[in-house]
GROMACS .gro file of C-alpha atoms in nm:
model
  405
    1UNK     CA    1  -3.210   2.160  -2.417
    2UNK     CA    2  -2.902   2.335  -2.558
    3UNK     CA    3  -2.679   2.561  -2.355
    4UNK     CA    4  -2.813   2.886  -2.500
    5UNK     CA    5  -3.171   2.789  -2.412
    6UNK     CA    6  -3.065   2.692  -2.060
    7UNK     CA    7  -2.885   3.025  -2.018
    8UNK     CA    8  -3.197   3.220  -2.121
    9UNK     CA    9  -3.405   3.010  -1.881
   10UNK     CA   10  -3.175   3.070  -1.583
   11UNK     CA   11  -3.161   3.444  -1.652
   12UNK     CA   12  -3.541   3.452  -1.657
   13UNK     CA   13  -3.559   3.246  -1.337
   14UNK     CA   14  -3.322   3.489  -1.168
   15UNK     CA   15  -3.563   3.776  -1.236
   16UNK     CA   16  -3.827   3.569  -1.056
   17UNK     CA   17  -3.575   3.507  -0.777
   18UNK     CA   18  -3.527   3.882  -0.727
   19UNK     CA   19  -3.903   3.933  -0.703
   20UNK     CA   20  -3.936   3.653  -0.449
   21UNK     CA   21  -3.645   3.799  -0.252
   22UNK     CA   22  -3.813   4.138  -0.232
   23UNK     CA   23  -4.140   3.982  -0.122
   24UNK     CA   24  -3.953   3.776   0.138
   25UNK     CA   25  -3.787   4.089   0.281
   26UNK     CA   26  -4.123   4.261   0.315
   27UNK     CA   27  -4.295   3.959   0.469
   28UNK     CA   28  -4.017   3.899   0.721
   29UNK     CA   29  -3.947   4.255   0.826
   30UNK     CA   30  -3.916   4.272   1.209
   31UNK     CA   31  -4.198   4.524   1.222
   32UNK     CA   32  -4.434   4.289   1.041
   33UNK     CA   33  -4.624   4.107   1.317
   34UNK     CA   34  -4.748   3.852   1.063
   35UNK     CA   35  -4.393   3.711   1.033
   36UNK     CA   36  -4.409   3.587   1.395
   37UNK     CA   37  -4.721   3.376   1.339
   38UNK     CA   38  -4.734   3.017   1.214
   39UNK     CA   39  -4.887   3.125   0.878
   40UNK     CA   40  -4.612   3.386   0.854
   41UNK     CA   41  -4.340   3.127   0.911
   42UNK     CA   42  -4.496   2.898   0.651
   43UNK     CA   43  -4.500   3.189   0.408
   44UNK     CA   44  -4.134   3.261   0.484
   45UNK     CA   45  -4.039   2.895   0.436
   46UNK     CA   46  -4.226   2.880   0.106
   47UNK     CA   47  -4.066   3.199  -0.023
   48UNK     CA   48  -3.710   3.103   0.071
   49UNK     CA   49  -3.745   2.754  -0.074
   50UNK     CA   50  -3.874   2.905  -0.399
   51UNK     CA   51  -3.588   3.156  -0.393
   52UNK     CA   52  -3.331   2.879  -0.370
   53UNK     CA   53  -3.487   2.695  -0.664
   54UNK     CA   54  -3.467   3.005  -0.887
   55UNK     CA   55  -3.124   3.126  -0.772
   56UNK     CA   56  -2.811   3.140  -0.990
   57UNK     CA   57  -2.537   2.992  -0.773
   58UNK     CA   58  -2.200   3.157  -0.826
   59UNK     CA   59  -1.856   3.045  -0.713
   60UNK     CA   60  -1.791   3.112  -0.345
   61UNK     CA   61  -1.459   3.209  -0.195
   62UNK     CA   62  -1.258   2.994   0.045
   63UNK     CA   63  -1.283   3.278   0.300
   64UNK     CA   64  -1.027   3.128   0.536
   65UNK     CA   65  -0.891   3.431   0.722
   66UNK     CA   66  -0.732   3.267   1.025
   67UNK     CA   67  -0.664   2.933   1.187
   68UNK     CA   68  -0.547   2.809   1.525
   69UNK     CA   69  -0.201   2.659   1.567
   70UNK     CA   70  -0.111   2.547   1.920
   71UNK     CA   71  -0.407   2.753   2.050
   72UNK     CA   72  -0.270   3.066   1.885
   73UNK     CA   73  -0.462   3.252   1.616
   74UNK     CA   74  -0.268   3.276   1.290
   75UNK     CA   75  -0.373   3.497   1.000
   76UNK     CA   76  -0.410   3.332   0.660
   77UNK     CA   77  -0.357   3.517   0.332
   78UNK     CA   78  -0.472   3.367   0.004
   79UNK     CA   79  -0.213   3.418  -0.273
   80UNK     CA   80  -0.187   3.305  -0.635
   81UNK     CA   81   0.138   3.109  -0.652
   82UNK     CA   82   0.112   3.033  -1.026
   83UNK     CA   83  -0.149   3.116  -1.288
   84UNK     CA   84  -0.237   2.923  -1.603
   85UNK     CA   85  -0.528   2.965  -1.847
   86UNK     CA   86  -0.730   2.678  -1.700
   87UNK     CA   87  -0.612   2.684  -1.339
   88UNK     CA   88  -0.465   2.899  -1.065
   89UNK     CA   89  -0.242   2.751  -0.797
   90UNK     CA   90  -0.369   2.899  -0.470
   91UNK     CA   91  -0.138   2.926  -0.169
   92UNK     CA   92  -0.284   2.959   0.179
   93UNK     CA   93  -0.006   3.161   0.335
   94UNK     CA   94   0.003   3.123   0.713
   95UNK     CA   95   0.144   3.460   0.819
   96UNK     CA   96   0.448   3.420   1.043
   97UNK     CA   97   0.467   3.042   1.007
   98UNK     CA   98   0.768   2.889   0.832
   99UNK     CA   99   0.693   2.758   0.482
  100UNK     CA  100   0.743   2.385   0.537
  101UNK     CA  101   0.537   2.067   0.513
  102UNK     CA  102   0.422   2.178   0.165
  103UNK     CA  103   0.120   1.990   0.032
  104UNK     CA  104  -0.024   2.028  -0.318
  105UNK     CA  105  -0.394   1.943  -0.282
  106UNK     CA  106  -0.541   1.858  -0.623
  107UNK     CA  107  -0.909   1.944  -0.642
  108UNK     CA  108  -1.132   1.755  -0.887
  109UNK     CA  109  -1.222   1.903  -1.224
  110UNK     CA  110  -1.559   1.731  -1.229
  111UNK     CA  111  -1.829   1.994  -1.199
  112UNK     CA  112  -1.775   2.164  -0.864
  113UNK     CA  113  -1.532   2.442  -0.784
  114UNK     CA  114  -1.224   2.381  -0.571
  115UNK     CA  115  -1.400   2.562  -0.287
  116UNK     CA  116  -1.588   2.236  -0.226
  117UNK     CA  117  -1.265   2.142  -0.043
  118UNK     CA  118  -1.283   2.436   0.197
  119UNK     CA  119  -1.332   2.204   0.496
  120UNK     CA  120  -1.040   1.989   0.378
  121UNK     CA  121  -0.811   2.291   0.358
  122UNK     CA  122  -0.919   2.425   0.699
  123UNK     CA  123  -0.852   2.089   0.863
  124UNK     CA  124  -0.507   2.051   0.705
  125UNK     CA  125  -0.379   2.407   0.747
  126UNK     CA  126  -0.272   2.388   1.114
  127UNK     CA  127  -0.015   2.120   1.022
  128UNK     CA  128   0.070   2.187   0.658
  129UNK     CA  129   0.147   2.460   0.405
  130UNK     CA  130  -0.139   2.408   0.159
  131UNK     CA  131  -0.151   2.479  -0.214
  132UNK     CA  132  -0.473   2.404  -0.406
  133UNK     CA  133  -0.552   2.372  -0.776
  134UNK     CA  134  -0.834   2.619  -0.840
  135UNK     CA  135  -0.971   2.510  -1.180
  136UNK     CA  136  -1.120   2.779  -1.404
  137UNK     CA  137  -1.474   2.756  -1.536
  138UNK     CA  138  -1.416   2.664  -1.903
  139UNK     CA  139  -1.681   2.911  -2.019
  140UNK     CA  140  -1.452   3.186  -1.888
  141UNK     CA  141  -1.151   3.074  -2.097
  142UNK     CA  142  -1.132   3.232  -2.446
  143UNK     CA  143  -1.104   2.998  -2.744
  144UNK     CA  144  -0.762   3.131  -2.840
  145UNK     CA  145  -0.615   2.974  -2.525
  146UNK     CA  146  -0.654   2.640  -2.704
  147UNK     CA  147  -0.789   2.306  -2.577
  148UNK     CA  148  -0.738   2.147  -2.237
  149UNK     CA  149  -0.676   1.773  -2.275
  150UNK     CA  150  -0.614   1.478  -2.044
  151UNK     CA  151  -0.238   1.521  -2.097
  152UNK     CA  152  -0.265   1.896  -2.028
  153UNK     CA  153  -0.399   1.812  -1.681
  154UNK     CA  154  -0.098   1.590  -1.612
  155UNK     CA  155   0.137   1.861  -1.742
  156UNK     CA  156  -0.024   2.119  -1.514
  157UNK     CA  157   0.041   1.899  -1.210
  158UNK     CA  158   0.403   1.842  -1.311
  159UNK     CA  159   0.450   2.218  -1.362
  160UNK     CA  160   0.294   2.292  -1.022
  161UNK     CA  161   0.514   2.036  -0.845
  162UNK     CA  162   0.826   2.170  -1.014
  163UNK     CA  163   0.727   2.523  -0.919
  164UNK     CA  164   0.689   2.420  -0.554
  165UNK     CA  165   1.017   2.230  -0.562
  166UNK     CA  166   1.157   1.932  -0.368
  167UNK     CA  167   0.996   1.790  -0.054
  168UNK     CA  168   0.641   1.872  -0.164
  169UNK     CA  169   0.371   1.619  -0.083
  170UNK     CA  170   0.100   1.544  -0.341
  171UNK     CA  171  -0.259   1.474  -0.237
  172UNK     CA  172  -0.545   1.413  -0.482
  173UNK     CA  173  -0.916   1.363  -0.420
  174UNK     CA  174  -1.153   1.173  -0.650
  175UNK     CA  175  -1.105   1.222  -1.027
  176UNK     CA  176  -0.748   1.368  -1.019
  177UNK     CA  177  -0.606   1.063  -0.842
  178UNK     CA  178  -0.560   0.941  -1.200
  179UNK     CA  179  -0.352   1.240  -1.315
  180UNK     CA  180  -0.165   1.260  -0.983
  181UNK     CA  181  -0.052   0.899  -1.018
  182UNK     CA  182   0.054   0.951  -1.380
  183UNK     CA  183   0.239   1.275  -1.296
  184UNK     CA  184   0.425   1.098  -1.014
  185UNK     CA  185   0.531   0.819  -1.250
  186UNK     CA  186   0.651   1.067  -1.514
  187UNK     CA  187   0.856   1.266  -1.261
  188UNK     CA  188   0.996   0.950  -1.103
  189UNK     CA  189   1.110   0.818  -1.441
  190UNK     CA  190   1.272   1.154  -1.517
  191UNK     CA  191   1.432   1.141  -1.171
  192UNK     CA  192   1.297   1.490  -1.109
  193UNK     CA  193   1.385   1.655  -0.779
  194UNK     CA  194   1.019   1.758  -0.764
  195UNK     CA  195   0.893   1.400  -0.750
  196UNK     CA  196   0.634   1.394  -0.468
  197UNK     CA  197   0.775   1.337  -0.121
  198UNK     CA  198   0.461   1.132  -0.050
  199UNK     CA  199   0.150   1.053  -0.255
  200UNK     CA  200  -0.198   1.042  -0.100
  201UNK     CA  201  -0.484   0.923  -0.322
  202UNK     CA  202  -0.842   0.943  -0.196
  203UNK     CA  203  -1.160   0.795  -0.344
  204UNK     CA  204  -1.040   0.790  -0.705
  205UNK     CA  205  -1.124   0.571  -1.009
  206UNK     CA  206  -0.790   0.402  -1.071
  207UNK     CA  207  -0.942   0.062  -1.152
  208UNK     CA  208  -1.307   0.088  -1.251
  209UNK     CA  209  -1.347  -0.290  -1.271
  210UNK     CA  210  -1.347  -0.309  -0.890
  211UNK     CA  211  -1.698  -0.295  -0.740
  212UNK     CA  212  -1.851  -0.087  -1.023
  213UNK     CA  213  -2.090   0.188  -0.912
  214UNK     CA  214  -2.373   0.354  -1.102
  215UNK     CA  215  -2.119   0.604  -1.235
  216UNK     CA  216  -1.913   0.322  -1.386
  217UNK     CA  217  -2.219   0.144  -1.522
  218UNK     CA  218  -2.350   0.463  -1.682
  219UNK     CA  219  -2.021   0.523  -1.865
  220UNK     CA  220  -2.018   0.164  -1.994
  221UNK     CA  221  -2.384   0.168  -2.097
  222UNK     CA  222  -2.355   0.468  -2.332
  223UNK     CA  223  -2.128   0.474  -2.640
  224UNK     CA  224  -1.880   0.759  -2.690
  225UNK     CA  225  -2.104   0.895  -2.965
  226UNK     CA  226  -2.374   0.953  -2.700
  227UNK     CA  227  -2.137   1.154  -2.482
  228UNK     CA  228  -2.021   1.361  -2.780
  229UNK     CA  229  -2.371   1.430  -2.911
  230UNK     CA  230  -2.566   1.469  -2.586
  231UNK     CA  231  -2.325   1.577  -2.313
  232UNK     CA  232  -2.113   1.826  -2.510
  233UNK     CA  233  -2.242   2.177  -2.585
  234UNK     CA  234  -2.098   2.509  -2.696
  235UNK     CA  235  -2.061   2.798  -2.451
  236UNK     CA  236  -2.334   3.051  -2.543
  237UNK     CA  237  -2.305   3.414  -2.639
  238UNK     CA  238  -2.203   3.656  -2.366
  239UNK     CA  239  -1.920   3.460  -2.202
  240UNK     CA  240  -1.542   3.491  -2.265
  241UNK     CA  241  -1.533   3.127  -2.376
  242UNK     CA  242  -1.814   3.170  -2.630
  243UNK     CA  243  -1.802   2.886  -2.882
  244UNK     CA  244  -1.583   2.655  -2.670
  245UNK     CA  245  -1.701   2.293  -2.652
  246UNK     CA  246  -1.773   2.200  -2.289
  247UNK     CA  247  -1.952   1.954  -2.067
  248UNK     CA  248  -2.181   2.207  -1.894
  249UNK     CA  249  -2.184   2.225  -1.517
  250UNK     CA  250  -2.564   2.218  -1.505
  251UNK     CA  251  -2.564   1.874  -1.673
  252UNK     CA  252  -2.307   1.747  -1.425
  253UNK     CA  253  -2.515   1.882  -1.137
  254UNK     CA  254  -2.824   1.713  -1.280
  255UNK     CA  255  -2.635   1.385  -1.279
  256UNK     CA  256  -2.526   1.431  -0.917
  257UNK     CA  257  -2.880   1.505  -0.804
  258UNK     CA  258  -3.041   1.223  -1.004
  259UNK     CA  259  -2.819   0.971  -0.828
  260UNK     CA  260  -2.966   1.067  -0.489
  261UNK     CA  261  -3.301   1.228  -0.567
  262UNK     CA  262  -3.475   1.106  -0.252
  263UNK     CA  263  -3.192   1.224  -0.030
  264UNK     CA  264  -3.197   1.575  -0.177
  265UNK     CA  265  -3.577   1.591  -0.160
  266UNK     CA  266  -3.567   1.490   0.207
  267UNK     CA  267  -3.310   1.761   0.283
  268UNK     CA  268  -3.531   2.027   0.123
  269UNK     CA  269  -3.830   1.903   0.320
  270UNK     CA  270  -3.629   1.921   0.642
  271UNK     CA  271  -3.510   2.271   0.549
  272UNK     CA  272  -3.872   2.382   0.504
  273UNK     CA  273  -3.961   2.241   0.847
  274UNK     CA  274  -3.655   2.403   1.007
  275UNK     CA  275  -3.769   2.743   0.881
  276UNK     CA  276  -4.125   2.690   1.003
  277UNK     CA  277  -4.014   2.589   1.354
  278UNK     CA  278  -3.730   2.839   1.382
  279UNK     CA  279  -3.442   2.588   1.383
  280UNK     CA  280  -3.196   2.836   1.235
  281UNK     CA  281  -2.878   2.641   1.306
  282UNK     CA  282  -2.993   2.346   1.097
  283UNK     CA  283  -3.121   2.584   0.829
  284UNK     CA  284  -2.780   2.756   0.814
  285UNK     CA  285  -2.606   2.421   0.765
  286UNK     CA  286  -2.840   2.346   0.475
  287UNK     CA  287  -2.774   2.687   0.317
  288UNK     CA  288  -2.396   2.651   0.352
  289UNK     CA  289  -2.393   2.307   0.193
  290UNK     CA  290  -2.620   2.383  -0.101
  291UNK     CA  291  -2.468   2.725  -0.173
  292UNK     CA  292  -2.148   2.534  -0.249
  293UNK     CA  293  -2.304   2.218  -0.394
  294UNK     CA  294  -2.519   2.405  -0.647
  295UNK     CA  295  -2.229   2.618  -0.777
  296UNK     CA  296  -2.081   2.434  -1.075
  297UNK     CA  297  -1.836   2.497  -1.356
  298UNK     CA  298  -1.809   2.385  -1.718
  299UNK     CA  299  -1.548   2.123  -1.806
  300UNK     CA  300  -1.344   2.139  -2.130
  301UNK     CA  301  -1.498   1.887  -2.370
  302UNK     CA  302  -1.170   1.726  -2.475
  303UNK     CA  303  -1.067   1.655  -2.116
  304UNK     CA  304  -1.411   1.518  -2.024
  305UNK     CA  305  -1.437   1.287  -2.328
  306UNK     CA  306  -1.083   1.154  -2.289
  307UNK     CA  307  -1.148   1.082  -1.920
  308UNK     CA  308  -1.467   0.890  -2.001
  309UNK     CA  309  -1.295   0.688  -2.271
  310UNK     CA  310  -0.954   0.626  -2.115
  311UNK     CA  311  -1.044   0.592  -1.747
  312UNK     CA  312  -1.404   0.473  -1.726
  313UNK     CA  313  -1.450   0.279  -2.049
  314UNK     CA  314  -1.109   0.139  -2.137
  315UNK     CA  315  -0.974   0.120  -1.779
  316UNK     CA  316  -0.630   0.191  -1.921
  317UNK     CA  317  -0.430   0.238  -1.600
  318UNK     CA  318  -0.455  -0.114  -1.449
  319UNK     CA  319  -0.420  -0.263  -1.799
  320UNK     CA  320  -0.089  -0.084  -1.851
  321UNK     CA  321  -0.228   0.094  -2.157
  322UNK     CA  322  -0.229   0.455  -2.036
  323UNK     CA  323  -0.001   0.699  -2.219
  324UNK     CA  324   0.131   1.051  -2.170
  325UNK     CA  325   0.220   1.255  -2.478
  326UNK     CA  326   0.205   0.936  -2.683
  327UNK     CA  327   0.442   0.731  -2.464
  328UNK     CA  328   0.349   0.449  -2.221
  329UNK     CA  329   0.347   0.548  -1.854
  330UNK     CA  330   0.588   0.341  -1.646
  331UNK     CA  331   0.438   0.312  -1.297
  332UNK     CA  332   0.721   0.081  -1.192
  333UNK     CA  333   0.944   0.390  -1.193
  334UNK     CA  334   0.774   0.492  -0.867
  335UNK     CA  335   1.001   0.324  -0.614
  336UNK     CA  336   1.078   0.586  -0.351
  337UNK     CA  337   0.747   0.768  -0.299
  338UNK     CA  338   0.542   0.652   0.002
  339UNK     CA  339   0.183   0.580  -0.099
  340UNK     CA  340  -0.134   0.628   0.109
  341UNK     CA  341  -0.475   0.533  -0.031
  342UNK     CA  342  -0.804   0.617   0.140
  343UNK     CA  343  -1.154   0.490   0.059
  344UNK     CA  344  -1.500   0.526   0.208
  345UNK     CA  345  -1.684   0.210   0.306
  346UNK     CA  346  -2.015   0.362   0.188
  347UNK     CA  347  -1.887   0.540  -0.124
  348UNK     CA  348  -2.149   0.509  -0.400
  349UNK     CA  349  -1.943   0.703  -0.656
  350UNK     CA  350  -1.604   0.533  -0.634
  351UNK     CA  351  -1.634   0.167  -0.533
  352UNK     CA  352  -1.416  -0.006  -0.276
  353UNK     CA  353  -1.092  -0.126  -0.428
  354UNK     CA  354  -1.082   0.128  -0.711
  355UNK     CA  355  -0.831   0.347  -0.527
  356UNK     CA  356  -0.655   0.067  -0.342
  357UNK     CA  357  -0.559  -0.064  -0.688
  358UNK     CA  358  -0.277   0.193  -0.687
  359UNK     CA  359  -0.078  -0.047  -0.469
  360UNK     CA  360  -0.095  -0.320  -0.736
  361UNK     CA  361  -0.016  -0.068  -1.011
  362UNK     CA  362   0.293   0.069  -0.830
  363UNK     CA  363   0.475  -0.260  -0.787
  364UNK     CA  364   0.814  -0.123  -0.682
  365UNK     CA  365   0.714   0.081  -0.377
  366UNK     CA  366   0.852  -0.102  -0.069
  367UNK     CA  367   0.582  -0.252   0.154
  368UNK     CA  368   0.700  -0.044   0.448
  369UNK     CA  369   0.614   0.271   0.251
  370UNK     CA  370   0.254   0.173   0.175
  371UNK     CA  371  -0.069   0.224   0.367
  372UNK     CA  372  -0.436   0.171   0.284
  373UNK     CA  373  -0.729   0.291   0.492
  374UNK     CA  374  -1.103   0.226   0.461
  375UNK     CA  375  -1.310   0.474   0.659
  376UNK     CA  376  -1.617   0.307   0.801
  377UNK     CA  377  -1.941   0.501   0.777
  378UNK     CA  378  -1.805   0.745   0.518
  379UNK     CA  379  -1.954   0.805   0.175
  380UNK     CA  380  -1.778   0.983  -0.108
  381UNK     CA  381  -1.792   1.333   0.041
  382UNK     CA  382  -1.730   1.205   0.393
  383UNK     CA  383  -1.381   1.104   0.287
  384UNK     CA  384  -1.267   1.466   0.256
  385UNK     CA  385  -1.519   1.669   0.458
  386UNK     CA  386  -1.727   1.647   0.771
  387UNK     CA  387  -1.672   1.495   1.112
  388UNK     CA  388  -1.528   1.160   0.999
  389UNK     CA  389  -1.268   1.336   0.790
  390UNK     CA  390  -1.170   1.571   1.071
  391UNK     CA  391  -1.165   1.304   1.342
  392UNK     CA  392  -1.020   1.004   1.158
  393UNK     CA  393  -0.893   1.070   0.806
  394UNK     CA  394  -0.713   1.402   0.853
  395UNK     CA  395  -0.500   1.279   1.148
  396UNK     CA  396  -0.409   0.972   0.942
  397UNK     CA  397  -0.293   1.188   0.649
  398UNK     CA  398  -0.098   1.427   0.871
  399UNK     CA  399   0.079   1.140   1.050
  400UNK     CA  400   0.166   0.978   0.716
  401UNK     CA  401   0.310   1.301   0.574
  402UNK     CA  402   0.506   1.390   0.887
  403UNK     CA  403   0.651   1.040   0.899
  404UNK     CA  404   0.842   1.108   0.580
  405UNK     CA  405   0.947   1.469   0.638
   0.00000   0.00000   0.00000
């Protein structure tokens, strides 16, 4: 299925979605006594489930309007601190709170929007001034803006850090741990004043030879020609990025779901039952999760292919073979940036040891400035969202950052 065909299909499915939505409104109107019966609830559950399967999921907002600091409500204003063709640097401005403890949180460019980190941002905001990389859907970027490569990603992070200035902490989750580590090494070798005050790397593929997961095995099993010919498509007519080569978000989402088909099927079954028996709180949690999970973006083809080849296939970082703008990256230049690595004991996307490898790669960081944490009972998403993150991981990160202020 090419991208244009998929786009026609989803537009057609959305027409069906609108019809189902109208029927659902009629069936569940408060004045309709049928809606209060068991058959009525089953009808409602069937209609809403069908609606979700035919829906076009768009990017959601962070929608963080206020937080609590020392039991006081503080307004939060979302500003664009810096804008680039493929990314906007979002600042969560805590109104009336001094701009200190700056943290650049690097969101993954791997299918989902940065808003997947909403819970991460909310948990960190009471203690830190947060800036987030909000990556642009590649189908929205016109061709004349040029390509977005692996090195471009690193350059963006360096530009963002230099814009934020000295004493800014760098925190990366999943895929961008790679670029965050490279950017830190480049700035350290240049002796830049914007070199990260601390570096926190969470659940990232820094050494894919450690406990390979299905993601690693899939990338090794298929040759680069397969990725170029099967995974890469052109943005169809009707979008600003028409003609741009991308790895479509819908393919990425299909990969996510295929890895845990039974789990997703079980969640939909539970959602159906929640609607039938009126368990609205559980149903709302399901809606909130999948409204975000199903919203995906297209990834620039050049960045995606280089990441597959350089990170997952060739494992260039631990082999000392990674380059930036044609020159070898010297990780030994990192000698004064405290390093925290975090992994999930049950992570089936990034295996144990893949992120911890940063400590072996950065040989010149003093032992007193290193820390590694494995969160028991946490999978990949549990490292940066949910109760285990809020109760265990977030306090660890905050303590580590404050230690070096």
